[in-house]
Tab-separated table of N, CA, C and O in Angstrom:
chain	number	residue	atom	x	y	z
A	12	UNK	N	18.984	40.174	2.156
A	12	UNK	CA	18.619	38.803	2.458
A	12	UNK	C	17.565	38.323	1.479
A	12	UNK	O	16.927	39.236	0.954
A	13	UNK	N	17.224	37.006	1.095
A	13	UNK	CA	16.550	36.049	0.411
A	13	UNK	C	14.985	35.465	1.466
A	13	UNK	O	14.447	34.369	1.306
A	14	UNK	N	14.633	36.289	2.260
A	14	UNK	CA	13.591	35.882	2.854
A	14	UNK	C	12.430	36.306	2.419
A	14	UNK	O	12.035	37.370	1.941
A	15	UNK	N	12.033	35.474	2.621
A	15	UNK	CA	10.051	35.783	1.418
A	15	UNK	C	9.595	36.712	2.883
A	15	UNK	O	10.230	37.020	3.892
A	16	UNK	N	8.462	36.916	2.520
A	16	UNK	CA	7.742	38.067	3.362
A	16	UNK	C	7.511	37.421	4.234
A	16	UNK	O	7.981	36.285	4.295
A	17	UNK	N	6.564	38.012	5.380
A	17	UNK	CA	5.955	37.216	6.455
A	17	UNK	C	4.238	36.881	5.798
A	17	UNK	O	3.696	35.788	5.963
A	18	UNK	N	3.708	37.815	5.204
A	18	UNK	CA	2.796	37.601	4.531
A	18	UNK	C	2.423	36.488	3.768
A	18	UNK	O	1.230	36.186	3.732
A	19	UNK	N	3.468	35.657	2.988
A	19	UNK	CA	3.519	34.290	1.990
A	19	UNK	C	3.457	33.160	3.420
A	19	UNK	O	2.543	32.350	3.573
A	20	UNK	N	4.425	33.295	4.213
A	20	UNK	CA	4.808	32.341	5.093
A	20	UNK	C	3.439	31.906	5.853
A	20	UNK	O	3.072	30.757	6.096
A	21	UNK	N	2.675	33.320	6.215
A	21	UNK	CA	1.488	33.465	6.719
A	21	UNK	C	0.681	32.680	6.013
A	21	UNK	O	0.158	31.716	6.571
A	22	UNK	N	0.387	33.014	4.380
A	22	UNK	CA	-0.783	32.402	3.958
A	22	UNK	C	-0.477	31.064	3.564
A	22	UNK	O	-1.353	30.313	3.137
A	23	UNK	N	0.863	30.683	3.698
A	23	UNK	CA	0.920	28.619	3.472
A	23	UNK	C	0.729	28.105	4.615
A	23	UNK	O	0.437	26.915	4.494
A	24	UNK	N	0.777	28.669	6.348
A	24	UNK	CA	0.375	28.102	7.112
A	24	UNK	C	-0.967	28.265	7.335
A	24	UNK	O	-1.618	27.273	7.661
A	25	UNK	N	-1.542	29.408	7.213
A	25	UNK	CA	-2.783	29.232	7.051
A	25	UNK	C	-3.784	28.400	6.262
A	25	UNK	O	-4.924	28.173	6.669
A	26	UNK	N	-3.230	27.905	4.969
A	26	UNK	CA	-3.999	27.167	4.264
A	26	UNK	C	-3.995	25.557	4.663
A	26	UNK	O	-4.812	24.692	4.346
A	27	UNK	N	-2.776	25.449	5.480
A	27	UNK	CA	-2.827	23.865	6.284
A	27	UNK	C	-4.055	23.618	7.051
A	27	UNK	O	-4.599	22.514	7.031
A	28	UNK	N	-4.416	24.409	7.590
A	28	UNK	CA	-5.331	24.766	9.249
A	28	UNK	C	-6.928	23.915	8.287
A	28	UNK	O	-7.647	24.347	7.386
A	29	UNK	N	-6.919	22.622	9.037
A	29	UNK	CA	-8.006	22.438	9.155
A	29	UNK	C	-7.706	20.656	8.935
A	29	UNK	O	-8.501	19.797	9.315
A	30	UNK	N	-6.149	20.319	8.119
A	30	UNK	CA	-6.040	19.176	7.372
A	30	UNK	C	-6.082	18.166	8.586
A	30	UNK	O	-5.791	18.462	9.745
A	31	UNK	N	-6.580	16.651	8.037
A	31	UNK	CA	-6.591	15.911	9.018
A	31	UNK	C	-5.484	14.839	8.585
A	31	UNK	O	-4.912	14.671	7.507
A	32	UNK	N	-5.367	14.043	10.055
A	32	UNK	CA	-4.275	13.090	9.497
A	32	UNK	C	-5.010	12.003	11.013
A	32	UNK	O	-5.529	12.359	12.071
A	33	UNK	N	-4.615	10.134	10.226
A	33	UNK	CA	-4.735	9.338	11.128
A	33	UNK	C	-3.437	8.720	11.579
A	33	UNK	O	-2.451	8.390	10.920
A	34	UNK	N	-3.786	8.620	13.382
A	34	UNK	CA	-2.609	7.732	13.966
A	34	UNK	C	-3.465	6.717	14.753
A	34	UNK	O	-4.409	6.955	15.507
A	35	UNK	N	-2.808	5.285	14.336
A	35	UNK	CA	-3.025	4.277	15.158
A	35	UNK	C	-3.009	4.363	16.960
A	35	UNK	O	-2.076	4.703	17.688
A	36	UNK	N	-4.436	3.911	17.342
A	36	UNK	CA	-3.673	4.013	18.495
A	36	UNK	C	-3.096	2.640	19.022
A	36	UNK	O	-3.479	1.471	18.981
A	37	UNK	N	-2.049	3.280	19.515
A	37	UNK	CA	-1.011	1.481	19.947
A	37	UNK	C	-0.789	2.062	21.030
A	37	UNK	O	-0.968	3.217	21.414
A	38	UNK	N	-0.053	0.429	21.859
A	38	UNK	CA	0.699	1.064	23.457
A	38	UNK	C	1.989	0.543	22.840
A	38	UNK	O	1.933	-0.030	21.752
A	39	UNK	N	3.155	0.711	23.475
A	39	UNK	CA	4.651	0.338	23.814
A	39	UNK	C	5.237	1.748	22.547
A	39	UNK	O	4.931	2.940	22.568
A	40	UNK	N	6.065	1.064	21.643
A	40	UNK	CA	6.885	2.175	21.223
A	40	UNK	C	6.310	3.099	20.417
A	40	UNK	O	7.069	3.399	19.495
A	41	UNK	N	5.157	3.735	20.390
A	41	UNK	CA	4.628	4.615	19.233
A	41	UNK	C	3.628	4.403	18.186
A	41	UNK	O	3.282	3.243	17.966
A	42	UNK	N	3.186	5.227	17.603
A	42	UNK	CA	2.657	5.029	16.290
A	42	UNK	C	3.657	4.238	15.416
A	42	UNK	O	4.837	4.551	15.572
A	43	UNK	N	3.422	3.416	14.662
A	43	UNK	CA	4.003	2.709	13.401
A	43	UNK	C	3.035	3.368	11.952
A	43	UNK	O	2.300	4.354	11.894
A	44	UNK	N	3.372	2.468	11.013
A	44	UNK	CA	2.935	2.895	9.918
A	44	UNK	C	1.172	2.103	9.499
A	44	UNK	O	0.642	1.009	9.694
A	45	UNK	N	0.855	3.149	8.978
A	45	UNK	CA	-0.469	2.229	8.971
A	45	UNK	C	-0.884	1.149	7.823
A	45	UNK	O	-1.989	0.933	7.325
A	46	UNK	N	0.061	0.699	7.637
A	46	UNK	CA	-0.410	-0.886	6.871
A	46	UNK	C	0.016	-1.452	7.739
A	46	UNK	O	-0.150	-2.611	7.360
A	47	UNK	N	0.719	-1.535	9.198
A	47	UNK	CA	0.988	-2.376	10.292
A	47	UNK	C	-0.243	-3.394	10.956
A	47	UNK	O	-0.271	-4.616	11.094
A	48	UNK	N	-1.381	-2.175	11.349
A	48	UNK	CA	-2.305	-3.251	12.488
A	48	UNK	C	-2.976	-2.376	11.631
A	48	UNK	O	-2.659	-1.196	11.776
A	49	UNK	N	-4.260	-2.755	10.325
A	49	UNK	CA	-4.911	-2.232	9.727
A	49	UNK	C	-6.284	-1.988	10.753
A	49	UNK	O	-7.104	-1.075	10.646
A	50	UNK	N	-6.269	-3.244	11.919
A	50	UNK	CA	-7.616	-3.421	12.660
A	50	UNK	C	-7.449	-2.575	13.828
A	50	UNK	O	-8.398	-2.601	14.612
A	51	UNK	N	-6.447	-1.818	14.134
A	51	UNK	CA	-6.257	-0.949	15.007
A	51	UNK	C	-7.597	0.298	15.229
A	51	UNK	O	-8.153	0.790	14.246
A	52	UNK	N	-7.798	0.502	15.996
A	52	UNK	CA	-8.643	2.579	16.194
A	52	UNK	C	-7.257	2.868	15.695
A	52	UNK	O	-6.093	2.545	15.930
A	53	UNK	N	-8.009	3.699	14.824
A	53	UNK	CA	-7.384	5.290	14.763
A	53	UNK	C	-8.248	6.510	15.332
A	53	UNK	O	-9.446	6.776	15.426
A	54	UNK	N	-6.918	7.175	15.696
A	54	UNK	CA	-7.587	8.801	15.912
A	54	UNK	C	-7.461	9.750	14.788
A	54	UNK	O	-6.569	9.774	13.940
A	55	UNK	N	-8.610	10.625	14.920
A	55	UNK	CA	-8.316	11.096	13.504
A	55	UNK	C	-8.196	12.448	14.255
A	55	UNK	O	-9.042	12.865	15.047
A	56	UNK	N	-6.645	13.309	13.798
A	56	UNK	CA	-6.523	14.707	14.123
A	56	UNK	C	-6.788	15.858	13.316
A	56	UNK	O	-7.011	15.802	12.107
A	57	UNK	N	-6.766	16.721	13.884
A	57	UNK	CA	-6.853	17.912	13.003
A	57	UNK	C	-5.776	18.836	13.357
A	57	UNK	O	-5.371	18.941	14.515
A	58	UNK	N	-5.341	19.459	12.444
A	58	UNK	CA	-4.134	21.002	12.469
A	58	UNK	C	-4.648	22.044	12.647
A	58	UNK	O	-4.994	22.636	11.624
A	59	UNK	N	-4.942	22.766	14.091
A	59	UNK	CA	-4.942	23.880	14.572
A	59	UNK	C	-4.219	25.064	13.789
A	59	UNK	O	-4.903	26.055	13.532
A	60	UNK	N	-2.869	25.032	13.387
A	60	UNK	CA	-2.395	25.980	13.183
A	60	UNK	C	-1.266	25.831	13.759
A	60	UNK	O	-0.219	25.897	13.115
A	61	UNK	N	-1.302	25.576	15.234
A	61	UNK	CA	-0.128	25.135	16.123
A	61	UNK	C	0.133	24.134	16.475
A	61	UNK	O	1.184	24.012	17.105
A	62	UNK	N	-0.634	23.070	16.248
A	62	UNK	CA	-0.695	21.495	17.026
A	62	UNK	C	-1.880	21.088	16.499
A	62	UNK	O	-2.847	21.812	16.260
A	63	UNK	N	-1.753	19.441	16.249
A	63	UNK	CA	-2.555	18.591	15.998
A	63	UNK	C	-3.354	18.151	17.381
A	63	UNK	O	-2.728	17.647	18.313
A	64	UNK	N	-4.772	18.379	17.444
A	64	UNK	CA	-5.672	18.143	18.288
A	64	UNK	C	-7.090	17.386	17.830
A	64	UNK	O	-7.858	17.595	16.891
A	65	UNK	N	-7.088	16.257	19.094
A	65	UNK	CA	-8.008	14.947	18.752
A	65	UNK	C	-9.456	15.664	17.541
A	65	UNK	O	-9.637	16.881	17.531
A	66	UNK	N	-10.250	14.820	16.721
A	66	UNK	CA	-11.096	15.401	16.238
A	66	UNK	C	-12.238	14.551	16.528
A	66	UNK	O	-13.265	14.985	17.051
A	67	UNK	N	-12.016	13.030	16.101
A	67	UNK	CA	-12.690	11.964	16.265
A	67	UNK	C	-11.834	10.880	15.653
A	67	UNK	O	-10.845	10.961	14.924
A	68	UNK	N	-12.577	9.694	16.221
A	68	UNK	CA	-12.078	8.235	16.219
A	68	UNK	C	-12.583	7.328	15.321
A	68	UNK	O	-13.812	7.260	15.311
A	69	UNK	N	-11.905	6.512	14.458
A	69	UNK	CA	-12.070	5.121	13.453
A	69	UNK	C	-11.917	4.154	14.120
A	69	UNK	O	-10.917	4.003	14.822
A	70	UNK	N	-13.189	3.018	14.015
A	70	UNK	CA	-12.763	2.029	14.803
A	70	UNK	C	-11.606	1.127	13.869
A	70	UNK	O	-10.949	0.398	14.612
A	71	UNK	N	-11.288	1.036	12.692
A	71	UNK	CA	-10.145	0.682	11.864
A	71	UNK	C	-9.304	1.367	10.735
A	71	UNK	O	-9.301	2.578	10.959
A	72	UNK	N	-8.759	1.135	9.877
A	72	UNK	CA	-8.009	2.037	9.192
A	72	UNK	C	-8.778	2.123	7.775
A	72	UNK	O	-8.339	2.717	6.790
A	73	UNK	N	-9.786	1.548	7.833
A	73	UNK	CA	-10.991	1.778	6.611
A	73	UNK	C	-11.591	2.897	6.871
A	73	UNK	O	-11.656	3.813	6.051
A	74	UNK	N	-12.124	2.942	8.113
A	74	UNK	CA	-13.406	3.811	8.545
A	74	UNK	C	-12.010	5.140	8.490
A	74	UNK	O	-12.279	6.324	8.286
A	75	UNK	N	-11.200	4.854	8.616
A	75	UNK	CA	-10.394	5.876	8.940
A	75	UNK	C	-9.986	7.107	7.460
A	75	UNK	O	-9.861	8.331	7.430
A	76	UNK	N	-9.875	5.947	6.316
A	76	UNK	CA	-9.534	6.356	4.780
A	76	UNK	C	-10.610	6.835	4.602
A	76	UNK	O	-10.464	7.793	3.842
A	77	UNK	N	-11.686	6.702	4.893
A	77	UNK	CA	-13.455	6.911	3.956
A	77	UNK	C	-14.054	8.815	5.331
A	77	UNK	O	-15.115	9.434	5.237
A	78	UNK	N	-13.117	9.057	6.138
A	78	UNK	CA	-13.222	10.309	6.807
A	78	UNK	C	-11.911	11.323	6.195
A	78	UNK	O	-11.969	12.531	5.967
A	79	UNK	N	-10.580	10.274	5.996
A	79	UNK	CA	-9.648	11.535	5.608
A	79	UNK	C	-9.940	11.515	3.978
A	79	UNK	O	-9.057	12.070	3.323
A	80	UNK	N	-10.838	11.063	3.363
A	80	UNK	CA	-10.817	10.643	1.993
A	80	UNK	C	-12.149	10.597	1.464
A	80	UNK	O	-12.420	9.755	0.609
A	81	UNK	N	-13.170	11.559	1.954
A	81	UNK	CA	-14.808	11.268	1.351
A	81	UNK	C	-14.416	11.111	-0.151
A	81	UNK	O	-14.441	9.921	-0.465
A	82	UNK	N	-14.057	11.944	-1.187
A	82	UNK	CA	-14.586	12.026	-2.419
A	82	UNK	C	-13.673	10.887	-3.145
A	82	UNK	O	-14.072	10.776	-4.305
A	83	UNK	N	-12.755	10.137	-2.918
A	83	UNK	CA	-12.735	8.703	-3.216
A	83	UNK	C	-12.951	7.751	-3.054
A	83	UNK	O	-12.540	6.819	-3.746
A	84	UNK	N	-13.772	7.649	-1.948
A	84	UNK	CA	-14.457	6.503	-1.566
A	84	UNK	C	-15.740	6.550	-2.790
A	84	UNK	O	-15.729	5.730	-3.708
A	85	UNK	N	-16.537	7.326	-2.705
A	85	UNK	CA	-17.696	7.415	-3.798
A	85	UNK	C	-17.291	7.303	-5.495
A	85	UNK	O	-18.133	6.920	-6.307
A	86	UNK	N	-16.115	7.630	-5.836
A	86	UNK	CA	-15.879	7.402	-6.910
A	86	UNK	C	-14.707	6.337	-7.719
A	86	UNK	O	-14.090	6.420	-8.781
A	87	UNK	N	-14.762	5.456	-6.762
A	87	UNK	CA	-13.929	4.479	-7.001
A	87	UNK	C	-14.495	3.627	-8.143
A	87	UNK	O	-15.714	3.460	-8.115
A	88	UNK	N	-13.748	3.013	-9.229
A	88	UNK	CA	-14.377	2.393	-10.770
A	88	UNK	C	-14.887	0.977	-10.101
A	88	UNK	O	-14.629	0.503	-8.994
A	89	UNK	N	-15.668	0.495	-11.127
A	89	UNK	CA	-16.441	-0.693	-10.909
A	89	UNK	C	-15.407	-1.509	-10.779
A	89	UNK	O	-14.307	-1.110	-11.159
A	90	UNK	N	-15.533	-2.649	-10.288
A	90	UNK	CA	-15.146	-3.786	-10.331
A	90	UNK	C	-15.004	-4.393	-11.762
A	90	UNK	O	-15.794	-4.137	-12.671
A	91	UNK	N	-13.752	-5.355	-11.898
A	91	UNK	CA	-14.209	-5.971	-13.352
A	91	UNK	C	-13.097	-5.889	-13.937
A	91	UNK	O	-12.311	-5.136	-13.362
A	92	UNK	N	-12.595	-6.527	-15.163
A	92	UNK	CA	-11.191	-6.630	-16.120
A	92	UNK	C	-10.718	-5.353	-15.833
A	92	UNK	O	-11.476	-4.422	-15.561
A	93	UNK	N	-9.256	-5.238	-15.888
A	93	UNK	CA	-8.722	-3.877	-16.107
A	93	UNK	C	-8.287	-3.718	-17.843
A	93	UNK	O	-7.485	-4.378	-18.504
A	94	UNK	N	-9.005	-2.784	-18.163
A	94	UNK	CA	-8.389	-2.130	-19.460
A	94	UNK	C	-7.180	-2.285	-19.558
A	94	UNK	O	-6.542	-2.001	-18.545
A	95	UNK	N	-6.468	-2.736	-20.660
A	95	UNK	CA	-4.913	-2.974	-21.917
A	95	UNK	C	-4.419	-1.750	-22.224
A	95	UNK	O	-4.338	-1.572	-23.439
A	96	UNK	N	-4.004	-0.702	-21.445
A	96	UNK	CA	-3.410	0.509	-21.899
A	96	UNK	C	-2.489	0.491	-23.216
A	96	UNK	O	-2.639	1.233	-24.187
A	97	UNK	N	-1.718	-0.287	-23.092
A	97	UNK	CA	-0.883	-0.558	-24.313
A	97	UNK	C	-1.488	-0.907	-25.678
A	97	UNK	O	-0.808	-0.807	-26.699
A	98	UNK	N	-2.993	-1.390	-25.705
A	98	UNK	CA	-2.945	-1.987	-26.920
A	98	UNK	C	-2.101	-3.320	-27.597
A	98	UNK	O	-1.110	-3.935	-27.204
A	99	UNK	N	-2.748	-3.428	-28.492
A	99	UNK	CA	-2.194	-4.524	-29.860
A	99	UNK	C	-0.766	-4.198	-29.946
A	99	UNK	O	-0.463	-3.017	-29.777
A	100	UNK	N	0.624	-5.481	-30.302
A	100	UNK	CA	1.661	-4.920	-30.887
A	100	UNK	C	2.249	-5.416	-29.615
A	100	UNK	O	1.818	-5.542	-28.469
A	101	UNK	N	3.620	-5.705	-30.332
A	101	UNK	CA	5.026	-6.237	-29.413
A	101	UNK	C	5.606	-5.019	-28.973
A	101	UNK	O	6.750	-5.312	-28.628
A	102	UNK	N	5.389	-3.638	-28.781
A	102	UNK	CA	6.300	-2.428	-28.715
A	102	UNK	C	7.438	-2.402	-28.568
A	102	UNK	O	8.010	-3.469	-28.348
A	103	UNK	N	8.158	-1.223	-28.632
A	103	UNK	CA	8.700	-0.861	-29.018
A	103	UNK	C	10.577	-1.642	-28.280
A	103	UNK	O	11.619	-1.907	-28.878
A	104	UNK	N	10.116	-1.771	-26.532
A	104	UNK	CA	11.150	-2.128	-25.827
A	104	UNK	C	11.714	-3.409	-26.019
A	104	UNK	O	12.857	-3.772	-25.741
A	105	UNK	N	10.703	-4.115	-26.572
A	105	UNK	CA	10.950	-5.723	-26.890
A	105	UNK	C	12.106	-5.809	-27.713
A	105	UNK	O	12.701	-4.962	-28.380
A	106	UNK	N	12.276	-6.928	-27.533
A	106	UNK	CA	13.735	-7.521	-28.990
A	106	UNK	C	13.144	-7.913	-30.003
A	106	UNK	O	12.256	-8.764	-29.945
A	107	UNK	N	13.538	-7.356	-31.102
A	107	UNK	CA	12.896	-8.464	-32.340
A	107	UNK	C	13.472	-9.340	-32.320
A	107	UNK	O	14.586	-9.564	-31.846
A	108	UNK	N	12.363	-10.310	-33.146
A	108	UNK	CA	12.587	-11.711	-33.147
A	108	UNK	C	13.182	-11.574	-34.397
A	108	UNK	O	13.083	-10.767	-35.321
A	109	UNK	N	14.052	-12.930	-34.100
A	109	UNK	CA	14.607	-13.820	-35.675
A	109	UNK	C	13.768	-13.874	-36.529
A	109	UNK	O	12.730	-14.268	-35.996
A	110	UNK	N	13.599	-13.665	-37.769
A	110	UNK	CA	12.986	-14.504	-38.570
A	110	UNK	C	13.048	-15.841	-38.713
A	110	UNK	O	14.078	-16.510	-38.796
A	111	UNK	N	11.597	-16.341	-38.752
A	111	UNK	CA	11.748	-17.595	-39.153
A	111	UNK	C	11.727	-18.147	-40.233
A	111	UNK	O	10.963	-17.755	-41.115
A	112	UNK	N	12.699	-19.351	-40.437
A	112	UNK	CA	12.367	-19.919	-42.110
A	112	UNK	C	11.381	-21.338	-41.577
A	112	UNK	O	11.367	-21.924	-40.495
A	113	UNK	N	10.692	-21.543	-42.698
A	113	UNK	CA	9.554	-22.313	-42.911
A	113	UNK	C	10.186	-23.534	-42.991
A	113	UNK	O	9.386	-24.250	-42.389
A	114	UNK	N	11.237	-24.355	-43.393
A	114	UNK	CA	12.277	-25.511	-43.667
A	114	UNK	C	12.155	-25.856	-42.512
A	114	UNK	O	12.207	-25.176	-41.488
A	115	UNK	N	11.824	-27.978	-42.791
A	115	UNK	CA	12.129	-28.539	-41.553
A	115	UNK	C	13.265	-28.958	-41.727
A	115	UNK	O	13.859	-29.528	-40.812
């Protein structure tokens, strides 16, 4: 058989154990996606190993990004023009143009 050890299987679930994830809390059909009700609470869970269990609560889906997400919140770029990656120049995908003649 083609089955990895129990040992590998072991150490990728083990390395989950601790990750958090947010769900809106809503009433009627479920969680939706969270660009739905941005002003919603979220709960923020954590992975046991076996099940996701409560950790703490966002009162919106900001407070919620800046707990599952410390080290991008602090390093987010200034405000201000965005840099021209491309540079100078018609590249490469464009059509060339006709030449023009100077004659009216």
């Amino acid at each position: 058989m083609d089955d990895e050890p129990l040992s590998n299987w072991a150490e990728r679930r083990d390395a989950k154990i601790g990750r958090l994830r947010a769900t809106p809390v809503t009433c009627g059909e479920g969680p939706k996606g969270s660009h739905v009700n941005p002003d919603a609470p979220r709960v923020i869970e954590r992975w046991n190993g076996h099940a996701w269990e409560p950790h703490t609560i966002a009162s919106n889906l900001a407070k919620a990004q800046r707990i599952l997400y410390p080290d991008t919140a602090e390093t987010s770029p200034a405000p201000g023009p965005a840099p021209n990656p491309l540079g100078p120049g018609t590249g490469k995908h464009r059509k060339p143009q006709a030449p023009r003649s100077d004659r009216r």
